[in-house]
mmCIF file of C-alpha atoms and ligand atoms in Angstrom:
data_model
loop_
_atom_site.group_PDB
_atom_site.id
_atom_site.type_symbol
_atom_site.label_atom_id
_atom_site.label_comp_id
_atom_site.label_asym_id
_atom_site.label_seq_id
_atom_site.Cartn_x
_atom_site.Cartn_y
_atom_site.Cartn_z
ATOM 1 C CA UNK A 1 0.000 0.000 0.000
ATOM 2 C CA UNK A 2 1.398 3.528 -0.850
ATOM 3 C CA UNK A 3 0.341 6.820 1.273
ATOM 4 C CA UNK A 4 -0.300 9.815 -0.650
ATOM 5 C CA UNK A 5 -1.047 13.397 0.393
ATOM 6 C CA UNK A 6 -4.341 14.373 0.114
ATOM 7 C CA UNK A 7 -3.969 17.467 -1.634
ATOM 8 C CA UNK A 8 -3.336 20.498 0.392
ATOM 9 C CA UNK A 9 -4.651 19.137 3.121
ATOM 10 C CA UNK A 10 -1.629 17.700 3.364
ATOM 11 C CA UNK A 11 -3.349 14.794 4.917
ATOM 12 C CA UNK A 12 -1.113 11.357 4.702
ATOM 13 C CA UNK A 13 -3.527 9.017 3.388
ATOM 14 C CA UNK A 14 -3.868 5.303 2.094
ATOM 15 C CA UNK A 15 -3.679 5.156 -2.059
ATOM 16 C CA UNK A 16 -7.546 3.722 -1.474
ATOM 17 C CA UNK A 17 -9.881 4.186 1.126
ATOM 18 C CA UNK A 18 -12.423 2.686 3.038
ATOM 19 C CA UNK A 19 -16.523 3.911 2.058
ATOM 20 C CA UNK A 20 -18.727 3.366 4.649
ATOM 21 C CA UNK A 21 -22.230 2.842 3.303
ATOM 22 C CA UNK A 22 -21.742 -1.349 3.222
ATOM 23 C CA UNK A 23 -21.106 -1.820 7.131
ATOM 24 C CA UNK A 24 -24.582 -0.674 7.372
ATOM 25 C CA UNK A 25 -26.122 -4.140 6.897
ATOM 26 C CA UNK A 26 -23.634 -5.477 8.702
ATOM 27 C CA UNK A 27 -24.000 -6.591 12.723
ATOM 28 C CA UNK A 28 -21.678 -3.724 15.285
ATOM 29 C CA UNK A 29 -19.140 -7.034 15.602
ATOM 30 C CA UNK A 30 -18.710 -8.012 12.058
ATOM 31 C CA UNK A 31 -18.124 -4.528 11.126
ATOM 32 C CA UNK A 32 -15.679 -4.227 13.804
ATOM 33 C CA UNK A 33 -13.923 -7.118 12.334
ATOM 34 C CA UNK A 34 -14.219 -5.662 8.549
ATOM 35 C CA UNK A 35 -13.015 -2.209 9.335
ATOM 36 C CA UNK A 36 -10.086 -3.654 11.416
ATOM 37 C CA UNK A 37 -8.727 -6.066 8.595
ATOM 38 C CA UNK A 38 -8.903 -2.925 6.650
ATOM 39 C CA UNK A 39 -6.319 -0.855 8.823
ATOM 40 C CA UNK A 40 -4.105 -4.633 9.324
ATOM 41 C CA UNK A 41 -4.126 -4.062 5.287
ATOM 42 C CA UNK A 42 -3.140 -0.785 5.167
ATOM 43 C CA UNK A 43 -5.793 1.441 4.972
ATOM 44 C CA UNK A 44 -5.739 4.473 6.848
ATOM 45 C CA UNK A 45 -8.560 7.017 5.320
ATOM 46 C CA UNK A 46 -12.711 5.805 6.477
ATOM 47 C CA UNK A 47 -15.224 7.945 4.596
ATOM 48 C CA UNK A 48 -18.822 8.529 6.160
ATOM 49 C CA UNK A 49 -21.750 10.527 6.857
ATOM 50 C CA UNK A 50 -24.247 11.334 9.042
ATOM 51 C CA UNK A 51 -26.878 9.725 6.585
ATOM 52 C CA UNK A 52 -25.481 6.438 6.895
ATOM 53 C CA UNK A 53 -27.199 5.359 10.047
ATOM 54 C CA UNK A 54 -25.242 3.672 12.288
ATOM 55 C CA UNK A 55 -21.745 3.224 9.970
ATOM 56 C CA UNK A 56 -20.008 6.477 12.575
ATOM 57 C CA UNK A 57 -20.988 4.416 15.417
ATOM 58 C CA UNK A 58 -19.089 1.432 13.879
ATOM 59 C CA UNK A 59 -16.170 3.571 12.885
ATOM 60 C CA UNK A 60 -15.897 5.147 16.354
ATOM 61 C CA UNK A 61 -16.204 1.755 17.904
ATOM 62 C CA UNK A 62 -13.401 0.084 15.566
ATOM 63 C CA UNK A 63 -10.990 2.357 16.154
ATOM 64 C CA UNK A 64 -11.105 3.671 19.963
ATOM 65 C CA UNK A 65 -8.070 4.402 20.958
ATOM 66 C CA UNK A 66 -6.172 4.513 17.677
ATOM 67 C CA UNK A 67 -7.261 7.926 16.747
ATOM 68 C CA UNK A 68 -3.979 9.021 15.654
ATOM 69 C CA UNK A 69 -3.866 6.069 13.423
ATOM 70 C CA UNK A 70 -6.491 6.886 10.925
ATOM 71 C CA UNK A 71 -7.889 9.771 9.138
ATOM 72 C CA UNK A 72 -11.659 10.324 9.556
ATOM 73 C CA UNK A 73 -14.008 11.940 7.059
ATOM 74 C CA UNK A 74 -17.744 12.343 7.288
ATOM 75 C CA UNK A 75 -20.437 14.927 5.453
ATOM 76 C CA UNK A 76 -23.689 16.321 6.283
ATOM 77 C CA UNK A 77 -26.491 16.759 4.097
ATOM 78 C CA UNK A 78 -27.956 19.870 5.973
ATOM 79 C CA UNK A 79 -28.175 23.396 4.658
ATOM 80 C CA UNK A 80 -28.369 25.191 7.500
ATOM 81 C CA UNK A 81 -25.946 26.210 10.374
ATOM 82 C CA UNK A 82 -27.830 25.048 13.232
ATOM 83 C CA UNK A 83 -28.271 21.105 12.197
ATOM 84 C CA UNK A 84 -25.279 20.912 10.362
ATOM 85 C CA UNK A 85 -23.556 21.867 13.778
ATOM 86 C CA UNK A 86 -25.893 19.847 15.402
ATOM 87 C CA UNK A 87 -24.841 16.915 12.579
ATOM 88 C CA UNK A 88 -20.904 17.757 13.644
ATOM 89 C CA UNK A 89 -21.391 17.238 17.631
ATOM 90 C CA UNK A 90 -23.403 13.943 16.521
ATOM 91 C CA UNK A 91 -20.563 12.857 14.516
ATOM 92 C CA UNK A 92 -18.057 13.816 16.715
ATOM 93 C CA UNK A 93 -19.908 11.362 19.874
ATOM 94 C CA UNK A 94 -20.520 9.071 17.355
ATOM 95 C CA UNK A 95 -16.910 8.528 15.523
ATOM 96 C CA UNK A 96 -15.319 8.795 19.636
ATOM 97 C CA UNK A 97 -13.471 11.897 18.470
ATOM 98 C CA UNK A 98 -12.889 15.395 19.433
ATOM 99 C CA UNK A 99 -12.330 16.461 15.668
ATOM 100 C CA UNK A 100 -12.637 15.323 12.181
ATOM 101 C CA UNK A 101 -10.256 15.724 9.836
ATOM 102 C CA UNK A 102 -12.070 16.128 6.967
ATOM 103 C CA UNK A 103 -15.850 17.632 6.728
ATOM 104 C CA UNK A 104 -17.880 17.374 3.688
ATOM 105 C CA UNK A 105 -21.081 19.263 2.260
ATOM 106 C CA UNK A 106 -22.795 16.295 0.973
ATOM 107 C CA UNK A 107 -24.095 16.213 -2.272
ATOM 108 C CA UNK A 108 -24.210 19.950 -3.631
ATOM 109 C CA UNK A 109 -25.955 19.299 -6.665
ATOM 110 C CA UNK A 110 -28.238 22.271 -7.559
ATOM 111 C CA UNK A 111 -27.504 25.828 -7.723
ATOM 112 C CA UNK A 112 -29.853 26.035 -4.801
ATOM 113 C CA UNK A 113 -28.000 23.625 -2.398
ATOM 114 C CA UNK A 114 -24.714 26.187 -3.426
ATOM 115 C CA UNK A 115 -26.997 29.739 -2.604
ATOM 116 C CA UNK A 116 -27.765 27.482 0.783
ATOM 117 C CA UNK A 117 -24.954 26.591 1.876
ATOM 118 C CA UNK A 118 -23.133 29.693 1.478
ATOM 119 C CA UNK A 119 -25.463 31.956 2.662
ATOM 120 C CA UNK A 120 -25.863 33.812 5.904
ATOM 121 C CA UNK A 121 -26.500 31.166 8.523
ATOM 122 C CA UNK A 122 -25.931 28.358 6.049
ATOM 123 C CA UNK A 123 -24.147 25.115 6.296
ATOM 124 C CA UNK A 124 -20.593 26.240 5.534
ATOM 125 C CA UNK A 125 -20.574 28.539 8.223
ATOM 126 C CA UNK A 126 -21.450 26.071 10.629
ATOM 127 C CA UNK A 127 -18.449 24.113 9.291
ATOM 128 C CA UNK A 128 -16.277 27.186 9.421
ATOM 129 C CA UNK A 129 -16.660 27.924 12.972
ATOM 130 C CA UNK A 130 -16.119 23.970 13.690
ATOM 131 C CA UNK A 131 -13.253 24.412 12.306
ATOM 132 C CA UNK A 132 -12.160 27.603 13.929
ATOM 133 C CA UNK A 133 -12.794 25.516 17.511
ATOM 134 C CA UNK A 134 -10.495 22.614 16.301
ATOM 135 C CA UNK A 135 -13.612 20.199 15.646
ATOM 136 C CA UNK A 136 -12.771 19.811 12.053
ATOM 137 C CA UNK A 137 -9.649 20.586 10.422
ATOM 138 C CA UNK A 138 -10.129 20.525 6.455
ATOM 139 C CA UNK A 139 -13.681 21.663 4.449
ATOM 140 C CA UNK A 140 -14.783 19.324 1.084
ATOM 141 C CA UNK A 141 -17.669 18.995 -0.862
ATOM 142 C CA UNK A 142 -19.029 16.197 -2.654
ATOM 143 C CA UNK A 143 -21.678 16.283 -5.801
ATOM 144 C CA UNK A 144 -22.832 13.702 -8.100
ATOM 145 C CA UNK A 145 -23.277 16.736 -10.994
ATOM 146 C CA UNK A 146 -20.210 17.244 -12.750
ATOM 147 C CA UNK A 147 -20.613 21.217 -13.928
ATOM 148 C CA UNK A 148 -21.315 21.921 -10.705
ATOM 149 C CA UNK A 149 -18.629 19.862 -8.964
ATOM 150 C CA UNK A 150 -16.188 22.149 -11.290
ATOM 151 C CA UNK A 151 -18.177 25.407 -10.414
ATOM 152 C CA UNK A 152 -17.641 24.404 -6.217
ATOM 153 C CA UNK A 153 -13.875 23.638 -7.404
ATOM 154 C CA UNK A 154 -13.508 27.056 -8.272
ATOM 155 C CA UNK A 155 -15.230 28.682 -5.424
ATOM 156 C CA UNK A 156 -11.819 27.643 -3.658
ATOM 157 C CA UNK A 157 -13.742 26.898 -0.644
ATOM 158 C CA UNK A 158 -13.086 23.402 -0.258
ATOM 159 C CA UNK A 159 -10.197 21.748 0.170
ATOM 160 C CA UNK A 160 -10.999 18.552 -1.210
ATOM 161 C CA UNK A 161 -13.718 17.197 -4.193
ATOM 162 C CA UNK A 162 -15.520 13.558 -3.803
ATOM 163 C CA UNK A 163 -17.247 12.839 -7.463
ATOM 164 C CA UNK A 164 -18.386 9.524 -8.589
ATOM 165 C CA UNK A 165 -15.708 8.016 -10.427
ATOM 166 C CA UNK A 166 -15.250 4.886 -11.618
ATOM 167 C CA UNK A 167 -14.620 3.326 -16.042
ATOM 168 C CA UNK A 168 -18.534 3.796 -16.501
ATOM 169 C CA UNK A 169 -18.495 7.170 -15.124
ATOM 170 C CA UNK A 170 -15.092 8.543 -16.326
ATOM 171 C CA UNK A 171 -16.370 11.996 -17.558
ATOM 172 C CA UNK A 172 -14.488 13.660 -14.103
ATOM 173 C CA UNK A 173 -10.901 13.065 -15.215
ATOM 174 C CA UNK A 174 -11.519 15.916 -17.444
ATOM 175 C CA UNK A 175 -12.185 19.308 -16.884
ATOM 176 C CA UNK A 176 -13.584 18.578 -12.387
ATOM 177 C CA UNK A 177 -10.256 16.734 -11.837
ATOM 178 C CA UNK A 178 -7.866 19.650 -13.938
ATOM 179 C CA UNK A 179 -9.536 21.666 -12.110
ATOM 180 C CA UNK A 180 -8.920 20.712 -8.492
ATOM 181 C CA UNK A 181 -5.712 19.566 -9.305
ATOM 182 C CA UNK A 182 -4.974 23.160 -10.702
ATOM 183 C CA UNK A 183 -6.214 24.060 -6.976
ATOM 184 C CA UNK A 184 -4.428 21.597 -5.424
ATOM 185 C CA UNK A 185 -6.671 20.119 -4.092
ATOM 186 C CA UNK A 186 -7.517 16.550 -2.789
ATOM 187 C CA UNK A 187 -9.426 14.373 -5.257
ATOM 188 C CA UNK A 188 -11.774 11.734 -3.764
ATOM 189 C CA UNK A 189 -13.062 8.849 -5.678
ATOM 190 C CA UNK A 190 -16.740 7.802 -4.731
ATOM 191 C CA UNK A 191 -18.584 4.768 -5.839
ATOM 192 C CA UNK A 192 -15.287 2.986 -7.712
ATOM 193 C CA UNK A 193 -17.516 -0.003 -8.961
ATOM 194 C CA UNK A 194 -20.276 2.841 -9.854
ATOM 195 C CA UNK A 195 -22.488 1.776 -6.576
ATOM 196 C CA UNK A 196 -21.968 -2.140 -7.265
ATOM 197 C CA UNK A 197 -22.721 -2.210 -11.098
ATOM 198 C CA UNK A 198 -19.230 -3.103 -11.554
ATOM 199 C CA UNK A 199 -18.987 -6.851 -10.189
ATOM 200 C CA UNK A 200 -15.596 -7.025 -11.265
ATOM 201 C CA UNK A 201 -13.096 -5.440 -9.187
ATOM 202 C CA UNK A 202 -9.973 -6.186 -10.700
ATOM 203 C CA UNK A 203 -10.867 -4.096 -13.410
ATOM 204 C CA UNK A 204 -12.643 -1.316 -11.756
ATOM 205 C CA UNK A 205 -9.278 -0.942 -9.731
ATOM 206 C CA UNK A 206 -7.335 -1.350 -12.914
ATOM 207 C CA UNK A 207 -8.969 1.339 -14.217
ATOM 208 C CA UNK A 208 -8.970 3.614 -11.275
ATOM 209 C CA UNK A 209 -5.093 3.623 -10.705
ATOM 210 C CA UNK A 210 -4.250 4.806 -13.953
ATOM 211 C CA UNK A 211 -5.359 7.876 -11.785
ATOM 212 C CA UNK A 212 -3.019 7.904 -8.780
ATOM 213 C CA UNK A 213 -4.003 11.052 -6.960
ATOM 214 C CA UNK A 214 -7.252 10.205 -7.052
ATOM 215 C CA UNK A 215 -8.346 8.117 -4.134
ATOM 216 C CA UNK A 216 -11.018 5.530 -4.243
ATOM 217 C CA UNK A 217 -13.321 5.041 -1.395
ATOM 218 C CA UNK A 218 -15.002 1.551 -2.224
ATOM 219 C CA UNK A 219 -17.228 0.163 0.422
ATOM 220 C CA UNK A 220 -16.675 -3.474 2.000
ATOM 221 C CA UNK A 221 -18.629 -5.578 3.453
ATOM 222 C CA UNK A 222 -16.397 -8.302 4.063
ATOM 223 C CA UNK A 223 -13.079 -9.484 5.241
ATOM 224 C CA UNK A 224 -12.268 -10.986 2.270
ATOM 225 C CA UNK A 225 -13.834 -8.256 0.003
ATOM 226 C CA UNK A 226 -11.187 -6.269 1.884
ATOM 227 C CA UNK A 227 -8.491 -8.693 1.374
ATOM 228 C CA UNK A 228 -9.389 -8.852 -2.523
ATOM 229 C CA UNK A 229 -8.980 -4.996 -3.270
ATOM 230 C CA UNK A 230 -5.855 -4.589 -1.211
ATOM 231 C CA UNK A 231 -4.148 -7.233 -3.149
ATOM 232 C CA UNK A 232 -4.827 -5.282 -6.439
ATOM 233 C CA UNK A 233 -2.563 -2.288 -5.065
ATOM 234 C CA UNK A 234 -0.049 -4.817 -4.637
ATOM 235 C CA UNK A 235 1.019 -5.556 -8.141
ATOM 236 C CA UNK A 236 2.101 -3.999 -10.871
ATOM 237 C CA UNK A 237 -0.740 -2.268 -13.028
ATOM 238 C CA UNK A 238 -1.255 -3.226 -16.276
ATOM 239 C CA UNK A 239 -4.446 -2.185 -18.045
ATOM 240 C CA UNK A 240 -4.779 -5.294 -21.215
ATOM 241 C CA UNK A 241 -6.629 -4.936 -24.323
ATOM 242 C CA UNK A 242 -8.409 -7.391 -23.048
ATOM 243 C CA UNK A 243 -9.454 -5.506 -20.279
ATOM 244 C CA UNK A 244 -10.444 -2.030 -21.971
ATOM 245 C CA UNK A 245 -12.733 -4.380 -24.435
ATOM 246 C CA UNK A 246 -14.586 -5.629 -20.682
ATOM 247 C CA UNK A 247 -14.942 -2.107 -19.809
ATOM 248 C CA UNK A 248 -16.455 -1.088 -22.903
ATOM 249 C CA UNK A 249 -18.685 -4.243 -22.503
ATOM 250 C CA UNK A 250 -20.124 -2.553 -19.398
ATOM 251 C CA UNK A 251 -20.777 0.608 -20.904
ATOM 252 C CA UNK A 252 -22.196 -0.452 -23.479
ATOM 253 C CA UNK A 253 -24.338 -2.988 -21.595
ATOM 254 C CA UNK A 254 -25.380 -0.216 -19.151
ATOM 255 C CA UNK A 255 -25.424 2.825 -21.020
ATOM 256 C CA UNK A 256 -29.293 2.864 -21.767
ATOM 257 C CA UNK A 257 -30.287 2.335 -17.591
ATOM 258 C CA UNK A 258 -27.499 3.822 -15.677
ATOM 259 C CA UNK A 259 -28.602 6.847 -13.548
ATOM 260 C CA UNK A 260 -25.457 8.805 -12.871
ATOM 261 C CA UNK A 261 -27.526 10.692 -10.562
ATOM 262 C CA UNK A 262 -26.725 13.931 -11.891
ATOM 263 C CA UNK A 263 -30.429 15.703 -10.813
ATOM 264 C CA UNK A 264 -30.610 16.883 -13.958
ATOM 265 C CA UNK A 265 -33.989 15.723 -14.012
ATOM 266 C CA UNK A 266 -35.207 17.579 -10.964
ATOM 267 C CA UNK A 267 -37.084 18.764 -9.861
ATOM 268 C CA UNK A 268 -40.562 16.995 -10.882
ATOM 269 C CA UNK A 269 -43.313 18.823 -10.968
ATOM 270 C CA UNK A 270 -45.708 16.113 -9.042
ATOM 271 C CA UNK A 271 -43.059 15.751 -5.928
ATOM 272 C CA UNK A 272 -41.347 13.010 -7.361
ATOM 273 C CA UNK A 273 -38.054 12.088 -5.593
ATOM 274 C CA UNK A 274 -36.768 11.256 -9.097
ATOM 275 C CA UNK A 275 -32.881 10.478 -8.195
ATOM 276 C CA UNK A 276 -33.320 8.292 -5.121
ATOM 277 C CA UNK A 277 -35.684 6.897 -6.237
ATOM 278 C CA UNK A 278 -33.683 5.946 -9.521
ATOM 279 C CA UNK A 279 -30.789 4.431 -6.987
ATOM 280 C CA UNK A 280 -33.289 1.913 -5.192
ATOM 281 C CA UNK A 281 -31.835 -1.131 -6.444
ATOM 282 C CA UNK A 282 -28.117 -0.570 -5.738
ATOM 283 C CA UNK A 283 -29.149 0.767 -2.488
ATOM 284 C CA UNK A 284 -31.215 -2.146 -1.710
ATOM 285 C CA UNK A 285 -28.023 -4.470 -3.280
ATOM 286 C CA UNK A 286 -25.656 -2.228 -0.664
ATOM 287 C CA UNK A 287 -27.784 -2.378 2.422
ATOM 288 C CA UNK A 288 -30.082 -5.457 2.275
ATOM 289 C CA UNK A 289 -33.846 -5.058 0.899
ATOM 290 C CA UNK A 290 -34.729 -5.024 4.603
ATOM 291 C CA UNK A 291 -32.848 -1.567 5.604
ATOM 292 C CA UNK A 292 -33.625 -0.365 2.519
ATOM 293 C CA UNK A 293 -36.932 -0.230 2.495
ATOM 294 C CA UNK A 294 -36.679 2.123 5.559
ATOM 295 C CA UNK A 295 -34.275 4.292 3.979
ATOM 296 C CA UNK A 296 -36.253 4.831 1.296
ATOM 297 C CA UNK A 297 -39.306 4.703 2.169
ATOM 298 C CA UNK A 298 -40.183 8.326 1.487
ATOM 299 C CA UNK A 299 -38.386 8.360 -1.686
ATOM 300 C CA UNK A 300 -40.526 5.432 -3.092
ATOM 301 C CA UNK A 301 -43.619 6.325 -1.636
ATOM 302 C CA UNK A 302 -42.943 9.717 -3.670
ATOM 303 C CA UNK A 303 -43.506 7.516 -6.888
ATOM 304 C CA UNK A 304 -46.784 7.014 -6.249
ATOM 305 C CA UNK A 305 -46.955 10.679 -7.453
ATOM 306 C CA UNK A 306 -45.990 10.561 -10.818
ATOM 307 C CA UNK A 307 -48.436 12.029 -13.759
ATOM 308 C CA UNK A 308 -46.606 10.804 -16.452
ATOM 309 C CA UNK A 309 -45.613 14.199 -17.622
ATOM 310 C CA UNK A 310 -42.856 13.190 -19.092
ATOM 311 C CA UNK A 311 -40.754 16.221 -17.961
ATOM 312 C CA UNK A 312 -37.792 14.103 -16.708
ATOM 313 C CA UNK A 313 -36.896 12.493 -19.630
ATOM 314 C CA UNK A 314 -36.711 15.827 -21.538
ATOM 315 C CA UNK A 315 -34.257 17.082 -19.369
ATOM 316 C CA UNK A 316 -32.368 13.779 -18.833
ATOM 317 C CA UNK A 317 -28.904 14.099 -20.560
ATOM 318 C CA UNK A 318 -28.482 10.226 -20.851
ATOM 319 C CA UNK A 319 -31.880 9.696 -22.085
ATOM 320 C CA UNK A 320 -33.105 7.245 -19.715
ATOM 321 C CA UNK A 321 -36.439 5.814 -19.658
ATOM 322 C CA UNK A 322 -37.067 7.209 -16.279
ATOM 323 C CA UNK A 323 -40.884 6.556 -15.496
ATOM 324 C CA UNK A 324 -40.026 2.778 -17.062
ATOM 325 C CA UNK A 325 -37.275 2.834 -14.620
ATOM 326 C CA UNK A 326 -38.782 3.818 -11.651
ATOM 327 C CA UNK A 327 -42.141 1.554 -12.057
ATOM 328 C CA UNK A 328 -39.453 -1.025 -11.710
ATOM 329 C CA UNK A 329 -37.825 -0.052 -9.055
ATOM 330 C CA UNK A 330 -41.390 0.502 -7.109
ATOM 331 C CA UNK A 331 -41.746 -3.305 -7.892
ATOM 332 C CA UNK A 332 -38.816 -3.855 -6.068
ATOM 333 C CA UNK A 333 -39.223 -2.231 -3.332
ATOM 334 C CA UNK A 334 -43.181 -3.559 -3.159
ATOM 335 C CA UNK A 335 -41.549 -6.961 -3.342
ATOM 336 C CA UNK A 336 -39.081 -6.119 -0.591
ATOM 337 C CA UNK A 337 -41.276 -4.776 1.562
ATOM 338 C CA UNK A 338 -43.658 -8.060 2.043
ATOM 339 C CA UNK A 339 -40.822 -9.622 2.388
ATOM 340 C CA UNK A 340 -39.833 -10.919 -1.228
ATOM 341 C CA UNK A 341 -36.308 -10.644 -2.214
HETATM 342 S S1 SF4 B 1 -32.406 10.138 -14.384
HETATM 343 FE FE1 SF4 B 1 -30.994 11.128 -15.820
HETATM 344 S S2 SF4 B 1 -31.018 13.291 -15.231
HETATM 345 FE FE2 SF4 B 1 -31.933 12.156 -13.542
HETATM 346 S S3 SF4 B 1 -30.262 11.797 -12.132
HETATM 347 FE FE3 SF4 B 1 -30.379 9.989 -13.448
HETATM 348 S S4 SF4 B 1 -28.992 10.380 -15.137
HETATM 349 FE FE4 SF4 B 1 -29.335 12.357 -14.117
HETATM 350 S S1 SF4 B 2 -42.891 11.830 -15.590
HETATM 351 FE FE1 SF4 B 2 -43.433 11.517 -13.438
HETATM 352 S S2 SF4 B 2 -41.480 11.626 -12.384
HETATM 353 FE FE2 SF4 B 2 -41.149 12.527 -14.398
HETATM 354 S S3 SF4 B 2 -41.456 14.739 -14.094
HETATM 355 FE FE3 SF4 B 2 -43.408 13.876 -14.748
HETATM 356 S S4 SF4 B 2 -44.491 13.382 -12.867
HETATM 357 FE FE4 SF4 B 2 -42.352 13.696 -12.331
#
């Protein structure tokens, strides 16, 4: 395993990190287990958020008393300086921490979340003054739409970016990852097998370290999922034809139904939750149907909504069949919650 700097953080970080939406479905001691085979292996950086339930807890119980050892990120979806505050003291009792290193605004994707979050008594200030009383030391963002990823780039208020990234989703190493290099700033990988669509993880990893200073943050649910990824960064990296002909198998295979969650579609008219909706089945595949049915229960109820306006798919970039899509991912979750898997 090689330790890079994390931008101008200056943060001394594993070359891939540790995502912590999977530990979710596990039990407290299996995740234990899990997150500790990931430091034996090397890996020093644990990415979470508020939203994740009880994956802080887990975190804060895995590494008590070895605080020094890792670097801890989490985010907050909040807009506002009072709960986002309110989000860093719960993260804070939650991790077992007195600061964080690194504190994210969660999925900025509309100009609206940006005019929120910077605005008097929004969410950045909040994460200012944490920072000012030694609660966090470094400010990111993260976004899943890529013009304004680049536009909260050049804000230069963050130090660090977190963008999907991954050999379906390879639009970032453009102009978003010029750009916050240009910045210097730290470059953070999210969903590396594109939320589990990739099932093979040699050559998602491949792929992603033809991109060295951009960290990874795959999630694991397993000891041996753990011991399977580390073992990529141990050999030399060779991207075969045979391998770039795979990944254009995938994109090819996935191009007409993958939502890269972009919220270009939003928002619908009716009070559709359009994008989380869209995600159901890799979040169900992530967290078990089970949990997933209460996480997203208000997103899938808010399908029942839908007019059939048609709206979405007008302003879809990828041209997805959206209201196809989401019927069948209201199946799903139908199924899942009687019961059905
Ligand atoms: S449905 Fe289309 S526009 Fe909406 S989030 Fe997904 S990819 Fe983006
Ligand atoms: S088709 Fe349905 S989901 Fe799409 S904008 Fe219209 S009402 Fe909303």
């Amino acid at each position: 395993m090689r330790y890079v700097k994390l931008g101008k953080t200056g943060l001394k970080i594993s070359e891939v990190g540790f995502g912590g939406i999977p530990i979710i479905r596990l039990d407290i001691d299996t995740a234990v287990t899990v997150l500790r085979r990931a430091y034996e292996r090397g890996i020093t950086f644990y990415d979470t958020a508020n939203l994740y339930r009880d994956s802080e807890e887990k975190i804060g119980r895995a590494f008590d008393g070895m605080r020094k050892k890792i670097v801890l990120a989490t985010k907050t979806f909040q807009r506002d300086a009072a709960k986002a505050m309110k989000h860093i003291e719960n993260s804070l009792r939650m991790l077992k921490t007195d600061y964080i290193d690194l504190y994210q605004l969660h999925q900025v994707a509309q100009e609206k979340d940006l005019l929120a979050i910077t605005a008097p008594k929004g969410a950045l200030e909040a994460v200012v003054k944490a920072r000012e009383q030694g609660k966090v030391r470094f400010i990111g963002v993260t976004s899943h739409n890529l013009a304004m990823a680049v536009k909260l780039v050049k804000t230069g208020l963050f130090a660090t970016v977190q963008f999907p990234f991954n050999f379906i989703e390879d639009e970032p190493k453009d102009e978003l990852h010029r750009a916050a290099r240009k910045r210097d700033m730290g470059i953070l990988a999210m969903k590396p097998f594109a939320g589990g669509v990739i099932d093979n993880a040699e050559v998602a990893i491949k792929f992603l370290r033809q991109h060295p200073d951009v960290i990874p943050l795959p999630g694991f649910d397993s000891v041996a999922s753990v011991d399977e990824v580390v073992s990529y960064y141990g050999r030399e990296n060779k991207v075969t034809k045979k391998d770039r002909e795979l990944m254009d198998k995938y994109r090819i295979e996935l191009g007409k139904e993958f939502c890269h969650r972009c919220e270009y579609c939003q928002p619908c008219p009716h009070g559709v939750m359009i994008t989380p909706a869209m995600a159901y089945k890799v979040v169900a595949s992530r967290m078990s149907p089970a949990v997933a049915v209460e996480f997203s229960r208000v997103m899938m109820e808010s399908v029942k909504l839908c007019e059939e306006c048609g709206e979405c798919e007008e302003r879809c970039p990828y041209e997805l069949p959206i209201q196809e899509m989401l019927k069948a991912n209201y199946d799903l979750y139908e199924r899942h919650r009687a019961g059905l898997t």
